mmCIF file of C-alpha atoms in Angstrom:
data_model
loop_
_atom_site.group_PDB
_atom_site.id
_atom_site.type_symbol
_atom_site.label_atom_id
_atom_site.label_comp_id
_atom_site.label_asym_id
_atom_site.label_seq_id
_atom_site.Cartn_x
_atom_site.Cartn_y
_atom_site.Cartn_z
ATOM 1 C CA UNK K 247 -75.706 -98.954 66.906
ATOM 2 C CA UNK K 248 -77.004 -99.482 63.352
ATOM 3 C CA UNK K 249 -77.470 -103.359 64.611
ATOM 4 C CA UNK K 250 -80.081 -102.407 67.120
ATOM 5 C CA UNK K 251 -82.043 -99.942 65.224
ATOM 6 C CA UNK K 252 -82.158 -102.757 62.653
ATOM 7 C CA UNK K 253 -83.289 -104.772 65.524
ATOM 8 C CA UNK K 254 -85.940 -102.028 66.441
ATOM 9 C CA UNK K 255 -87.139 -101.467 63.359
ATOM 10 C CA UNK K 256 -87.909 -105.423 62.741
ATOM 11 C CA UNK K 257 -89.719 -105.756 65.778
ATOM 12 C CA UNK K 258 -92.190 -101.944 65.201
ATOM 13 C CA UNK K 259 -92.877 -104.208 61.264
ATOM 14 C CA UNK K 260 -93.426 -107.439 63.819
ATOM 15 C CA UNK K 261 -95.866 -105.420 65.812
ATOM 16 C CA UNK K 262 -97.718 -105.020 62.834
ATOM 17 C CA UNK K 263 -99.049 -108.470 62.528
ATOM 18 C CA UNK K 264 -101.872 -110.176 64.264
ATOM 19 C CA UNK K 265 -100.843 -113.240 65.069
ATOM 20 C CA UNK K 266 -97.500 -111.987 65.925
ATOM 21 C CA UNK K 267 -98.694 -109.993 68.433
ATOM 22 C CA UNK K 268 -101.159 -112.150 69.688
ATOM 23 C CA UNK K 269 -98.137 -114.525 70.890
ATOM 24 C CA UNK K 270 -95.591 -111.880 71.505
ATOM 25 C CA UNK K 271 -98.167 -110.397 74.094
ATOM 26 C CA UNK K 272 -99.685 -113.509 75.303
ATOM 27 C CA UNK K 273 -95.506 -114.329 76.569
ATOM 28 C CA UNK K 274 -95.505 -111.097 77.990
ATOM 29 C CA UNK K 275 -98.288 -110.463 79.837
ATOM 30 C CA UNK K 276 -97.404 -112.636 83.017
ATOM 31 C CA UNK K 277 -94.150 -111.452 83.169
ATOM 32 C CA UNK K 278 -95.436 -107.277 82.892
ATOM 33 C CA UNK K 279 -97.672 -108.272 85.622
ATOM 34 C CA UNK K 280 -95.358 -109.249 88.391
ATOM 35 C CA UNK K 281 -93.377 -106.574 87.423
ATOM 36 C CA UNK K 282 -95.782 -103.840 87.523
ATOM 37 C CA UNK K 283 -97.216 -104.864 91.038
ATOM 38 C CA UNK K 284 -94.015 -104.559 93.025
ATOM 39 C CA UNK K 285 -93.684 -100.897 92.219
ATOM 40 C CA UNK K 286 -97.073 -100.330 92.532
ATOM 41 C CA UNK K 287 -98.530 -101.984 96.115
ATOM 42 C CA UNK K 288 -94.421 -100.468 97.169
ATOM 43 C CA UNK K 289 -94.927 -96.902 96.160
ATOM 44 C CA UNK K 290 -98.768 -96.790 97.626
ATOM 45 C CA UNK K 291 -98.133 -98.338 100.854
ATOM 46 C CA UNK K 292 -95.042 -96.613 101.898
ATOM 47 C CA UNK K 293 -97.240 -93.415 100.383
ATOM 48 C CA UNK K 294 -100.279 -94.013 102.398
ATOM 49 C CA UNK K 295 -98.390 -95.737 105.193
ATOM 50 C CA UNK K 296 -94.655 -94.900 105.710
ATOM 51 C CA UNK K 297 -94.044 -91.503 104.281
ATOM 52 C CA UNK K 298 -94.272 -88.122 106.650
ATOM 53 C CA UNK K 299 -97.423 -86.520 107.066
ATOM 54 C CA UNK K 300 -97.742 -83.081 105.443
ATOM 55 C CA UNK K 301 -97.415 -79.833 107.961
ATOM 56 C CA UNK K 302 -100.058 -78.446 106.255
ATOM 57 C CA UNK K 303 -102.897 -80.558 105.001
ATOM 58 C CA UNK K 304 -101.964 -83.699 106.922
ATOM 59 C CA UNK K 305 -103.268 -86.994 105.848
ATOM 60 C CA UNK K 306 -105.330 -85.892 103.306
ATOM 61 C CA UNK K 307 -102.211 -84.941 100.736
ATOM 62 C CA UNK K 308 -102.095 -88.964 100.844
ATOM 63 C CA UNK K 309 -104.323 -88.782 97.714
ATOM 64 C CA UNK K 310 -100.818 -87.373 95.889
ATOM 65 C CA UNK K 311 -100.021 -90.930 95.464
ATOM 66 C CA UNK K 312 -102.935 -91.570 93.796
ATOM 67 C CA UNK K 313 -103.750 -88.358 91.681
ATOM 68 C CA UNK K 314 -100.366 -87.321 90.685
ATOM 69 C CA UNK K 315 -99.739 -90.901 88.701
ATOM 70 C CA UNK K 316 -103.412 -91.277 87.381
ATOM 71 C CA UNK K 317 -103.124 -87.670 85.894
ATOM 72 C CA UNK K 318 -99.545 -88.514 84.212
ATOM 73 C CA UNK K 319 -101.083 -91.550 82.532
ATOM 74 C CA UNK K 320 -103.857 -90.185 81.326
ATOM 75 C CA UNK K 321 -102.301 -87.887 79.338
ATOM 76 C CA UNK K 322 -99.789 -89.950 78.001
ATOM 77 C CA UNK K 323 -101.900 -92.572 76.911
ATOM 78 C CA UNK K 324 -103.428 -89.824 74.870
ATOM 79 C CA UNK K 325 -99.704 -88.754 73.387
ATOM 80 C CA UNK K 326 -99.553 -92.824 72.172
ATOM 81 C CA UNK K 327 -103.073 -92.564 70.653
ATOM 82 C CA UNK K 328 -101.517 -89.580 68.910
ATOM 83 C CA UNK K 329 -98.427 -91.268 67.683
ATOM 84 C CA UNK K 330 -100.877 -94.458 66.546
ATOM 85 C CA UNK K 331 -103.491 -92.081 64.942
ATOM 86 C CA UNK K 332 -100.834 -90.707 62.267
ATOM 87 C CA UNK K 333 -99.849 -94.025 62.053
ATOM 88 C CA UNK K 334 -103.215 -94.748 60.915
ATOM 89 C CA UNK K 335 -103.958 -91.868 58.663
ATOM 90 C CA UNK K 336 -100.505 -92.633 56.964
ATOM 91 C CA UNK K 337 -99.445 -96.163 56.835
ATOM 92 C CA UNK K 338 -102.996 -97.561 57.285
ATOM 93 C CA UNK K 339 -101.390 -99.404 59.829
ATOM 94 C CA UNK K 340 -104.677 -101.448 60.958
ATOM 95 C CA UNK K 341 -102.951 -102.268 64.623
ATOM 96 C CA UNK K 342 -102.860 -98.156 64.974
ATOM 97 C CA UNK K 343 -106.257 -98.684 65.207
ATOM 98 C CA UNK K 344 -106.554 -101.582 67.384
ATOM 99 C CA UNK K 345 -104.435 -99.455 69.856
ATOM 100 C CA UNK K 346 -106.294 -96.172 69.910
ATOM 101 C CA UNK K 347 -109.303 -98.951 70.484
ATOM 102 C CA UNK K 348 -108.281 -100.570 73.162
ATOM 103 C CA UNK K 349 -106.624 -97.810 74.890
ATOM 104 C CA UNK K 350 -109.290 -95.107 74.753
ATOM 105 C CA UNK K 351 -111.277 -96.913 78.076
ATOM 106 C CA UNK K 352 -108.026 -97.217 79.677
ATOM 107 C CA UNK K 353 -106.940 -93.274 79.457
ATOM 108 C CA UNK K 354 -110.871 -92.643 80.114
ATOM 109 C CA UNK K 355 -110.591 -94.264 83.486
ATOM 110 C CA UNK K 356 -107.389 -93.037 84.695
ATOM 111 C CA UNK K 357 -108.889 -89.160 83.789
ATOM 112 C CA UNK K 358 -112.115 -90.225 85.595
ATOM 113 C CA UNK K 359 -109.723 -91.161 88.783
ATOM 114 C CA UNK K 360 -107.300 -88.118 87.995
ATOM 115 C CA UNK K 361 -110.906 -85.575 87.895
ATOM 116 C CA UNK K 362 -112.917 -87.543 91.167
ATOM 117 C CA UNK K 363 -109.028 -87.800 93.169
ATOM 118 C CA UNK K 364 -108.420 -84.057 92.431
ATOM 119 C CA UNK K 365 -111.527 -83.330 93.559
ATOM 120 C CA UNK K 366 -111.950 -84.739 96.928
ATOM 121 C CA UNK K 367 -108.155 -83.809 97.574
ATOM 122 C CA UNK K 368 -109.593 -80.341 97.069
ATOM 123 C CA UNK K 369 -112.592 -80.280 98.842
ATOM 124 C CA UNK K 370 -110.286 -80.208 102.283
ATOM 125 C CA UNK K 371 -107.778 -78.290 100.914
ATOM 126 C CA UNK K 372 -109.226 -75.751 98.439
ATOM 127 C CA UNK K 373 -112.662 -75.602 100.188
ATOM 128 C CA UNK K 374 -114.355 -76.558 97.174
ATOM 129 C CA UNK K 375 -114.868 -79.868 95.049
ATOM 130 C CA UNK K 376 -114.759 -78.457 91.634
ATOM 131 C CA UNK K 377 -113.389 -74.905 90.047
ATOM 132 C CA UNK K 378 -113.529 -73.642 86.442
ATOM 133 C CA UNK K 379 -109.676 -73.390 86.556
ATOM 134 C CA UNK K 380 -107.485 -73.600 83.599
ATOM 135 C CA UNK K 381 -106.017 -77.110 84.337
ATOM 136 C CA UNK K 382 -109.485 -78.817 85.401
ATOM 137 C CA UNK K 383 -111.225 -77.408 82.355
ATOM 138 C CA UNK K 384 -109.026 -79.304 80.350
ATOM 139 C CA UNK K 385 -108.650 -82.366 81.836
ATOM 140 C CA UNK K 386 -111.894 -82.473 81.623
ATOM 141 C CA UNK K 387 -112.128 -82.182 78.039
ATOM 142 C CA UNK K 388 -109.194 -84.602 78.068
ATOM 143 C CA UNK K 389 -111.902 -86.899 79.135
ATOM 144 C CA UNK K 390 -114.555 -85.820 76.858
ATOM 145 C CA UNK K 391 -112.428 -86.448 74.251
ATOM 146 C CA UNK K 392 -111.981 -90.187 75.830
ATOM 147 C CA UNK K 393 -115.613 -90.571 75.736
ATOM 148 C CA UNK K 394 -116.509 -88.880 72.272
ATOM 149 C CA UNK K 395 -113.456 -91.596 70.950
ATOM 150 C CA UNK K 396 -115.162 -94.798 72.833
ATOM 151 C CA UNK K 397 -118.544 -93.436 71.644
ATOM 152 C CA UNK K 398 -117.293 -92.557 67.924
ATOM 153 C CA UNK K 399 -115.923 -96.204 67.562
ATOM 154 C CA UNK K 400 -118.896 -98.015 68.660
ATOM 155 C CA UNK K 401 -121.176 -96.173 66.397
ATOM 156 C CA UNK K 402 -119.244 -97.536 63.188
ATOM 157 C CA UNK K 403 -119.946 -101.145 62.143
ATOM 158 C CA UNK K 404 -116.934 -101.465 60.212
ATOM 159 C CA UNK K 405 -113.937 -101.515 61.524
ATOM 160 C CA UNK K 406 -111.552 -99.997 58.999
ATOM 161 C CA UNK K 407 -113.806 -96.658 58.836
ATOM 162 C CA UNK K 408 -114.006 -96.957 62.551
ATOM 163 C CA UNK K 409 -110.517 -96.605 62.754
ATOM 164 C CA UNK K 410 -110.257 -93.918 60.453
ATOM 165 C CA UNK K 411 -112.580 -91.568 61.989
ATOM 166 C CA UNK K 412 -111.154 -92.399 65.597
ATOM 167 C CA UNK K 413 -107.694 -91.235 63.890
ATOM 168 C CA UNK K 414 -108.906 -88.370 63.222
ATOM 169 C CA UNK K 415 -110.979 -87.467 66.119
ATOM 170 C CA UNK K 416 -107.521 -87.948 68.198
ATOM 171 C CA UNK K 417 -105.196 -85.998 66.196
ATOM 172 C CA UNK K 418 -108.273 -82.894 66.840
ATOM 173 C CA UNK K 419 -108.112 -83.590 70.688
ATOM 174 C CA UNK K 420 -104.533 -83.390 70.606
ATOM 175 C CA UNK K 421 -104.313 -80.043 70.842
ATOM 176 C CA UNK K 422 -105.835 -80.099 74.104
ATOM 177 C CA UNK K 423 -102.478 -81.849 75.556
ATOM 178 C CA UNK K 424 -100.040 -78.783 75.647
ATOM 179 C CA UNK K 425 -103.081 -77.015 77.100
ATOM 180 C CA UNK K 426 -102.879 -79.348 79.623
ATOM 181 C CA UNK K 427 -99.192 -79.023 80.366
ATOM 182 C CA UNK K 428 -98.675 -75.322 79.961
ATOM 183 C CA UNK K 429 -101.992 -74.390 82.279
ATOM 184 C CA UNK K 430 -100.785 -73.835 84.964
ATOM 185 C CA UNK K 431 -98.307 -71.758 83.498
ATOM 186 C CA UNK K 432 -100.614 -69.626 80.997
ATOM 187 C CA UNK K 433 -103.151 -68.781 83.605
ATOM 188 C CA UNK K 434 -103.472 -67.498 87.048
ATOM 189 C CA UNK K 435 -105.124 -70.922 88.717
ATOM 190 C CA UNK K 436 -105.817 -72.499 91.889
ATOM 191 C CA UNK K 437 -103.945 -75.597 90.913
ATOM 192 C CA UNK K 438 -100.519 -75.632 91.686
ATOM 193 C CA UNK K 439 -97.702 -75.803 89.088
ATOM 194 C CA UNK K 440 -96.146 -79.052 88.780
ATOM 195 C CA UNK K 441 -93.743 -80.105 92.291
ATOM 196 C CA UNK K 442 -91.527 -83.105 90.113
ATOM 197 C CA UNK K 443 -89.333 -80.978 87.106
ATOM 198 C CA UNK K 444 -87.110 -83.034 85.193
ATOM 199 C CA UNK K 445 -84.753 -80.211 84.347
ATOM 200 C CA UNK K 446 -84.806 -78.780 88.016
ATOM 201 C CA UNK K 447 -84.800 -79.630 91.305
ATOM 202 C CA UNK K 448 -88.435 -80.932 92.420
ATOM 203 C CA UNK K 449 -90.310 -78.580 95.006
ATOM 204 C CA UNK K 450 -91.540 -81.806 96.990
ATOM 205 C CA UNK K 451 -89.497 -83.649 100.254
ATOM 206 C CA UNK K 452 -87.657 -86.559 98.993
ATOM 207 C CA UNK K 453 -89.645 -88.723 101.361
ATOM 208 C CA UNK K 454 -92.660 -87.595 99.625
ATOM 209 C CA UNK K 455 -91.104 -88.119 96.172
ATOM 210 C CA UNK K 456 -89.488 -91.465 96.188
ATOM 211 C CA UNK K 457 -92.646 -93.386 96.578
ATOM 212 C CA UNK K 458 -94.697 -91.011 94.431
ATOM 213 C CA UNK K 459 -92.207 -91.841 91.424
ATOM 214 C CA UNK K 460 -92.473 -95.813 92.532
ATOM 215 C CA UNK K 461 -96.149 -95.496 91.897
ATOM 216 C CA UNK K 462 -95.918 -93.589 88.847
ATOM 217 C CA UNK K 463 -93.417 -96.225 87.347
ATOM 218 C CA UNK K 464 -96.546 -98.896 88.668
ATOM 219 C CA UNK K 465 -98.759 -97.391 87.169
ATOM 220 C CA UNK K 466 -97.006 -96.739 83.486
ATOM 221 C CA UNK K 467 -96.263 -100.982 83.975
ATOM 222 C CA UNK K 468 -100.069 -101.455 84.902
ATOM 223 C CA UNK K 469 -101.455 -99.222 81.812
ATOM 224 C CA UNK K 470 -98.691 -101.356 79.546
ATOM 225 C CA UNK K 471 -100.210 -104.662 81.009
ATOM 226 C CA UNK K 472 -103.693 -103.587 80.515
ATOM 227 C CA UNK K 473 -103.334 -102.008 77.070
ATOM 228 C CA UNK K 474 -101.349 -105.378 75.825
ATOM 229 C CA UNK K 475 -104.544 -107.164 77.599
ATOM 230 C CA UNK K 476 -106.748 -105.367 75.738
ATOM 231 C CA UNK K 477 -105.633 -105.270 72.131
ATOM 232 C CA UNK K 478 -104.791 -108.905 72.868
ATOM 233 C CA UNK K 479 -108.780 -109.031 73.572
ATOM 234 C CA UNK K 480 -109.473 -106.531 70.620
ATOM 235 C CA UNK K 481 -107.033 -108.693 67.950
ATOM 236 C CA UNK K 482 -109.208 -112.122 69.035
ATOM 237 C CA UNK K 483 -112.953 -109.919 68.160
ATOM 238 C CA UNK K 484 -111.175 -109.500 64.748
ATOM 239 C CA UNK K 485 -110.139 -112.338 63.860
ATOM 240 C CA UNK K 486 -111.925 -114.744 65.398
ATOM 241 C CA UNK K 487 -113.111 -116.254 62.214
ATOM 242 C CA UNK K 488 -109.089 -116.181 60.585
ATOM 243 C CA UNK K 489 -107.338 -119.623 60.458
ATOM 244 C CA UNK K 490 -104.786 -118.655 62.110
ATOM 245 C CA UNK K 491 -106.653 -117.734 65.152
ATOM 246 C CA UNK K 492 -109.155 -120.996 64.771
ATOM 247 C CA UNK K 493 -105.267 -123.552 64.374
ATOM 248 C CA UNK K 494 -104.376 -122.066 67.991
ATOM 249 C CA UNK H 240 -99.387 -93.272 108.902
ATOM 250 C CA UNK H 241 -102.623 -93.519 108.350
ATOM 251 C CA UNK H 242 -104.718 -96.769 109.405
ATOM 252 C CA UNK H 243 -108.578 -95.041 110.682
ATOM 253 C CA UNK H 244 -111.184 -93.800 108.540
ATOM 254 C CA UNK H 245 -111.441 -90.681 111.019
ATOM 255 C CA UNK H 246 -111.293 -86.946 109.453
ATOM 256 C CA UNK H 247 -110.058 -86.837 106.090
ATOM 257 C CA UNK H 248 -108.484 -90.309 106.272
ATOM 258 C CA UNK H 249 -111.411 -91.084 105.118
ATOM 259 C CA UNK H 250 -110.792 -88.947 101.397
ATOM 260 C CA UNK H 251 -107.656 -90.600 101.076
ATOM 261 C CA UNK H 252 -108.898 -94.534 101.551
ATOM 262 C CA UNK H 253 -112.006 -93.751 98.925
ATOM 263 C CA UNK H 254 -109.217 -92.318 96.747
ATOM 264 C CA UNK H 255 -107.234 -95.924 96.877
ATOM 265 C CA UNK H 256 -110.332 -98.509 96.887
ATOM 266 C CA UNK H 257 -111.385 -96.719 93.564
ATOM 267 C CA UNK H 258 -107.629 -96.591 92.185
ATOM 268 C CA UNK H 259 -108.112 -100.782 92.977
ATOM 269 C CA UNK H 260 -111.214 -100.782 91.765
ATOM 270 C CA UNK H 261 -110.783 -99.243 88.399
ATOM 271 C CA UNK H 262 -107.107 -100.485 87.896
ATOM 272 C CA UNK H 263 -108.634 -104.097 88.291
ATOM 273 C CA UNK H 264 -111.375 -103.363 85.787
ATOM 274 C CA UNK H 265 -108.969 -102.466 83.701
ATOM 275 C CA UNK H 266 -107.324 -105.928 84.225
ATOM 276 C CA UNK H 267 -110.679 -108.067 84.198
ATOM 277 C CA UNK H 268 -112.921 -106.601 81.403
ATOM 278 C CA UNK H 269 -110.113 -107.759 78.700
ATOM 279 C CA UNK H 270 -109.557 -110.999 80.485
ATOM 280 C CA UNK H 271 -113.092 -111.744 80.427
ATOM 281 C CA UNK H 272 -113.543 -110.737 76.603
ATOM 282 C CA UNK H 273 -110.864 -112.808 75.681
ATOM 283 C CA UNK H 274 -112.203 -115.688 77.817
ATOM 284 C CA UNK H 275 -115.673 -115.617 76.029
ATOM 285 C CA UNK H 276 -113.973 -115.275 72.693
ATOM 286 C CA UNK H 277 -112.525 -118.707 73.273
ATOM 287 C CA UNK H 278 -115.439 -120.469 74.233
ATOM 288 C CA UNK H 279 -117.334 -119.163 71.265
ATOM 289 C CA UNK H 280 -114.363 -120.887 69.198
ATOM 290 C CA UNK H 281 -114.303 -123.997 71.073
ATOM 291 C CA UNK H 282 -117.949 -124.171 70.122
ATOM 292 C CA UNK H 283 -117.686 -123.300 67.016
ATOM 293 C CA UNK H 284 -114.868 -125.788 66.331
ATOM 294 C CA UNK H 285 -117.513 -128.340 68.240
#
C-alpha cells in the first residue's frame, strides 16, 4: 500500500512540471480519445436509438441522455477547479492555475448544454422553457460563475496574478455547488429530484439507465481528453519562449 | 427508436447536434491553438 501512495504522490509532484506534462499528456491524449468515444457514440445511440420509449413523454425524454451527463460534468469540473484553486492559494502551484484556465470554457459549455437541453426537454414536458426554480437558478449562476472566471482571467496581463484572482473567484462560487445538489431537496421545485442514487436503488428502468451511465462515463473521458488538450495548449502559450519548449 | 424529425423528435436531435457540436469545439479550439503555437516556433526558429 505505502508503495503506491509513494507512487501517487511522485506522479501529483510530476504533474507539477511543464515539460513533464507536456509529454506525459501529449502520450496520452490518443489513447483517452479512443477510449472516451466507445462509451460515448454506445451510450447515445442505444439512448436515442435502442432504449424503450417513455409511457409518458415519449421520445422527447431522449434528451436524458444528453442533459443528465452534461449537468454531472459541469459541476464537477467546478469541484476540480475547487480542489486546484486551494492548490493555488496554498502551494502556489502555477499548474493549479493552468487547470482552472483551461477548464473554465470547458465546464462553461457543458452548463450552456445542461441550461439550453433542460430547457427544450421542458418546454414539452413542463409547458414552459424556463422557471425561476431552485435548481435552474443555480445552475445558472453555476454558469455565471464560468463566465465571470473566463472573463476575470482575460482581463489580467500577467499570468501569476491572473491565477491568483481566478483562485479566488472559484473558491467564492463554490458555495454555489451544494446549492446545486441539495435543491431539489431544500425547495419545493418543478425539477425532479435526482432518478440515479448511489446509496439506493435508482428510480429509472434499467433499460433507461445502462446507456445513460455509458454516456456519463463518455462524457467524464471526453472532458479528461479535452481538459489535457487544453492545458497542453495553455502550457505551450507559456512557455513558448522556454528552451525546453524551443529543443522539442 | 427514433429516426424522423416529426413532433418532438425534433427537441431531441437539436439536443444531440449541439452536444456534437460543442463537444467537438471543445476538441478543436485547443488543437488549433496548439497548432498555431508551433508554427510561430518553427518561424521563429527560421
Amino acid at each position: 500500500m505505502s508503495k503506491i501512495l509513494k507512487k501517487f504522490i511522485t506522479f501529483y509532484h510530476k504533474l507539477g512540471s511543464y515539460p513533464w506534462f507536456y509529454k506525459f499528456s501529449g502520450i496520452a491524449i490518443p489513447y483517452v480519445a479512443f477510449i472516451s468515444l466507445i462509451p460515448l457514440f454506445i451510450g447515445l445511440g442505444w439512448g436515442i436509438f435502442y432504449s424503450p420509449t417513455d409511457y409518458k413523454q415519449g421520445d422527447v425524454y431522449r434528451i436524458i441522455y444528453m442533459h443528465v451527463p452534461a449537468a454531472s460534468v459541469s459541476q464537477s469540473i467546478y469541484y476540480t477547479m475547487t480542489i486546484a484553486a486551494i492548490v493555488s492559494m496554498i502551494w502556489r502551484m502555477k499548474m493549479a492555475g493552468i487547470f482552472i484556465k483551461s477548464m473554465a470554457p470547458i465546464g462553461a459549455s457543458f452548463t450552456f448544454l445542461a441550461l439550453i437541453s433542460g430547457s427544450i426537454w421542458g418546454q414539452p414536458t413542463w409547458g414552459t422553457w424556463w422557471i425561476w426554480d431552485a435548481r435552474l437558478t443555480s445552475t445558472l449562476v453555476l454558469f455565471i460563475f464560468y463566465i465571470a472566471i473566463i472573463s476575470l482571467y482575460s482581463s489580467f496581463s500577467e499570468k501569476k496574478s491572473a491565477d491568483q484572482a481566478v483562485s479566488i473567484l472559484t473558491l467564492v462560487g463554490a458555495v454555489n455547488l451544494p446549492i446545486i445538489k441539495k435543491s431539489v431537496d431544500w425547495w419545493n421545485t418543478l425539477h425532479q429530484p435526482s432518478s440515479i442514487k448511489l446509496t439506493e436503488s435508482s428510480t429509472i428502468s434499467l433499460e433507461m439507465l445502462y446507456p445513460l451511465l455509458l454516456s456519463i462515463i463518455g462524457f467524464y473521458l471526453i472532458v479528461l481528453l479535452s481538459g489535457l488538450m487544453a492545458m497542453r495548449a495553455e502550457i505551450a502559450k507559456r512557455e513558448i519562449n522556454k528552451e525546453w519548449f524551443k529543443s522539442l | 427508436m427514433i429516426y424522423d424529425f416529426n413532433d418532438y423528435n425534433f427537441h431531441v436531435w437539436f439536443v444531440f447536434f449541439l452536444t456534437l457540436f460543442l463537444i467537438g469545439l471543445n476538441l478543436i479550439i485547443p488543437k488549433f491553438k496548439l497548432k498555431k503555437l508551433k508554427t510561430l516556433q518553427e518561424i521563429d526558429k527560421d
